[in-house]
C-alpha positions in Angstrom: 109.1 118.0 60.3 112.4 117.4 60.4 114.6 118.0 56.5 116.2 115.3 55.0 119.3 116.6 53.5 120.0 115.6 49.3 122.7 113.2 48.5 125.5 113.5 46.8 125.0 112.6 42.8 127.4 109.3 43.9 124.7 107.7 46.1 122.3 108.3 43.4 124.4 106.9 40.6 124.7 104.0 42.6 121.1 103.5 43.4 120.2 103.7 39.9 122.9 101.4 38.9 121.5 98.5 41.2 118.1 98.7 40.0 118.4 99.5 36.2 119.3 96.5 34.6 116.5 94.2 36.4 114.1 97.2 35.4 115.2 97.5 32.1 114.6 93.5 31.6 111.3 93.8 32.5 110.3 96.5 30.3 111.4 94.9 27.5 109.6 91.9 28.4 106.5 93.1 29.0 106.8 95.4 26.1 107.1 92.1 23.6 103.9 90.7 25.1 100.4 91.4 23.7 99.0 90.8 27.1 99.8 90.0 30.8 98.3 88.7 33.7 98.3 90.2 36.8 96.8 88.4 40.1 94.8 86.2 37.7 93.6 88.8 35.6 94.6 89.5 31.9 95.3 93.2 30.7 96.4 93.9 27.1 99.8 95.8 26.5 98.0 98.0 23.9 100.0 100.3 21.9 100.2 103.3 23.3 101.5 101.3 26.4 104.3 99.7 24.2 104.7 103.1 23.3 105.7 104.4 26.8 107.3 101.2 27.5 110.0 101.8 24.8 110.4 105.4 26.3 111.5 104.1 29.1 114.0 101.4 27.7 116.0 103.9 27.5 118.4 104.2 30.0 118.6 107.6 30.5 114.5 108.2 30.3 114.5 105.7 33.4 117.3 106.9 35.0 115.6 110.2 34.9 112.3 108.8 36.4 114.0 107.7 39.0 115.8 110.2 39.9 113.1 112.7 39.8 113.8 115.6 42.7 110.7 116.3 44.5 109.6 119.3 42.5 109.9 117.1 39.3 108.2 114.5 41.3 104.9 116.6 41.1 105.3 117.8 37.7 105.8 114.1 36.7 102.3 113.4 38.1 100.7 116.5 36.4 101.6 115.2 33.3 101.1 111.4 33.6 97.8 112.4 34.6 97.4 114.9 31.6 97.9 112.6 29.3 96.8 109.1 30.7 93.9 110.2 33.1 93.1 107.1 34.2 96.1 105.6 34.9 95.6 106.0 38.5 93.3 103.7 38.7 94.4 100.7 40.1 91.9 98.4 37.6 93.6 100.5 34.5 96.4 98.3 32.4 98.7 100.7 32.8 98.4 101.3 36.7 98.8 97.3 36.8 101.7 97.2 34.4 103.4 99.9 36.3 102.8 98.3 39.6 104.0 94.7 38.1 107.5 96.6 36.9 108.2 98.8 39.4 106.4 97.8 42.5 106.7 93.8 42.2 110.2 93.5 40.1 111.6 96.7 41.6 110.7 98.3 44.9 109.4 94.5 46.7 112.4 92.8 44.8 115.4 92.1 47.7 117.8 91.5 45.3 117.8 94.9 43.7 116.4 97.0 46.3 117.9 96.7 49.9 116.0 99.0 52.0 118.6 98.3 54.9 121.0 99.5 53.0 118.9 102.4 51.5 117.7 103.8 55.0 121.8 103.7 55.7 123.0 105.5 53.2 120.4 108.3 54.1 121.8 108.0 57.6 118.6 109.2 59.3 117.9 108.5 62.9 114.1 109.8 63.9 111.3 109.8 61.3 111.1 113.0 59.3 107.4 113.1 59.4 107.1 113.1 63.2 110.2 113.3 64.8 108.7 111.1 67.5 110.1 107.7 67.3 113.1 106.2 65.6 113.1 104.7 61.9 113.2 101.1 62.5 110.9 97.9 64.2 110.8 94.6 64.4 109.0 92.1 61.9 107.7 88.5 62.5 111.0 87.1 62.4 112.2 89.0 65.4 114.7 91.1 63.1 115.3 94.5 62.3 113.0 96.4 59.8 113.3 99.4 58.0 110.1 101.5 57.4 110.2 103.2 54.1 107.0 105.3 52.9 106.3 106.2 49.8 105.5 109.3 49.9 103.4 109.4 46.9 101.7 106.1 47.7 102.4 103.4 45.4 99.4 102.1 44.6 98.0 105.2 42.9 101.8 106.0 41.7 103.1 103.0 40.9 105.6 104.5 38.4 107.5 106.1 41.1 107.9 103.1 43.3 111.6 103.0 43.3 111.6 107.1 42.8 114.8 108.2 45.2 112.8 111.0 46.7 109.6 109.3 46.7 111.1 107.0 49.3 110.8 108.7 52.8 112.4 106.1 56.0 109.8 106.7 58.5 108.4 105.1 62.0 105.4 102.6 62.1 103.1 104.6 63.2 103.5 107.9 60.2 103.4 105.3 57.7 100.5 102.7 59.5 97.0 102.6 59.7 95.4 105.7 60.8 97.8 107.9 59.7 99.2 108.2 56.1 98.5 105.0 55.0 97.8 104.8 51.3 96.3 108.1 51.2 96.3 111.0 47.7 99.2 113.2 48.7 99.3 115.0 46.4 95.5 115.8 45.1 93.9 115.3 48.9 96.6 115.5 51.4 99.3 118.0 50.1 102.3 117.2 52.6 105.7 118.7 52.8 108.0 116.3 51.5 110.8 116.5 54.2 113.6 116.6 51.2 111.7 120.4 50.8 111.4 121.4 53.9 113.3 124.4 55.9 113.4 124.2 59.9 111.2 127.2 60.1 108.4 125.3 58.4 107.2 123.7 61.9 107.5 125.2 65.1 106.7 124.3 68.4 105.1 126.9 70.9 103.9 126.8 74.6 100.4 128.1 75.5 100.0 129.2 79.1 97.0 128.9 80.9 97.7 131.9 83.1 99.4 135.3 82.5 102.3 135.0 84.8 103.1 132.0 83.5 107.0 132.6 82.2 107.4 134.4 85.9 109.6 131.4 86.7 108.8 129.2 89.9 109.4 125.3 89.6 106.8 124.5 91.6 104.0 126.0 90.4 104.7 124.2 86.7 102.1 120.7 86.4 100.3 119.6 83.5 97.5 121.8 83.5 99.6 125.1 83.2 100.6 125.1 79.5 99.6 123.6 76.1 101.4 122.2 73.6 100.9 124.0 70.1 102.6 123.2 66.8 102.0 125.1 63.9 103.0 124.4 60.1 101.4 122.7 57.0 97.5 121.7 58.3 98.1 118.7 55.6 101.1 116.9 57.6 99.5 117.7 61.4 96.1 116.1 60.3 97.6 113.4 58.1 100.3 112.1 60.7 97.4 113.2 64.1 101.0 115.5 65.2 98.9 117.8 67.2 97.1 115.2 69.2 100.1 112.7 69.4 102.9 115.5 70.4 100.0 116.2 73.5 100.9 113.4 74.6 104.6 114.7 75.5 103.8 117.5 78.1 106.6 115.7 80.4 109.2 117.0 77.8 108.1 120.4 78.1 107.8 120.3 82.1 110.9 119.3 82.5 112.3 121.7 80.3 110.4 124.3 82.5 111.9 123.1 85.5 115.3 123.4 84.0 115.0 127.0 83.6 114.1 127.5 87.2 116.9 125.7 87.9 119.9 126.7 85.2 119.8 130.8 85.0 122.2 131.8 81.8 124.7 132.3 84.7 124.7 129.1 85.4 124.8 128.1 81.7 128.0 131.0 81.3 129.4 129.1 83.9 129.6 126.1 82.5 131.0 127.9 79.5 134.1 129.2 81.3 135.1 125.5 81.8 136.1 125.2 78.3 132.9 123.9 77.0 131.4 125.1 73.4 127.9 126.2 73.8 126.5 123.1 71.7 128.3 120.6 74.5 126.6 122.9 76.7 123.7 122.6 75.4 123.6 118.6 74.8 124.5 118.1 78.6 121.3 120.1 79.9 119.2 119.6 77.2 119.9 116.0 76.9 119.7 117.3 72.7 121.2 118.3 69.8 121.0 122.1 68.7 122.0 122.2 64.9 119.3 121.8 62.8 121.0 119.2 60.5 121.7 116.9 63.8 118.1 117.0 65.1 116.9 114.1 63.0 119.5 111.5 65.3 117.2 111.9 68.4 113.2 111.6 68.9 111.4 114.6 69.8 115.0 117.3 69.6 112.7 119.4 67.4 110.2 120.0 70.6 113.0 120.2 72.7 115.0 122.7 70.5 111.6 125.0 69.8 110.9 125.2 73.4 114.2 125.8 74.7 114.1 128.7 72.7 111.2 130.1 73.3 112.1 129.6 77.0 115.7 131.6 76.6 117.7 128.7 77.5 119.8 128.8 74.0 
């Protein structure tokens, strides 16, 4: 729903430099073993697996995997599936070995992967999946905890567990039970990666209950006079329950309808005459951001902007 801007190359290089030594060391060690014990089970490091690990021992190849862009992530999954169709099965040796390297020694290793620092570098405020919540929560110790979702779940695609564009800052709702969880977002639920989003991919609108709805009279509006409609990728709407959740935000739209009644265009023009810019007037009246690149800073900003445009407030 909200686009995440692409990072510059320096950020990507620094990210890879911070995790490469540990990953290369673990890859080299596992490649040297005949078997490896994971979760009390023994898995063979076959010649085929050793060949894959040898390929990843090359720093350039490992970097290519870690820095795959969203389109390349899709191509990578297709290639891996075509060559190693059982690699997505959690009981298979290759899946477990990938999980050990990239999840346990990579993503879950706080010595090389700092979730808070990662999110701060992205500089994202609200959840890009829903734009309803901020991306921080509180952990069991009472500390601020950043939420990061694996766009392609690490249980199915463990080799992408530290791939930069597969790590999406998100809210506890979208990343929790009942929403995305570990759903297969490649084959079953093809949701849109926030790095690939365009502002027009998702759109909010009002569905009035009567034909004279837009004859503005502030006293006639209530929660039963309209519905909130959301258009976009059906997989996103289904996985994140966006339509159901946004029906709970009628109060926001009701405020905008009342503002439409109280703030005619003549009043907005008056404010501009006092030297305020169009963006400043919009932020003052709507308590919101107008530019697409700023929508991530505040929850519900996409809803407010789309409805404001529909009502002619901006």
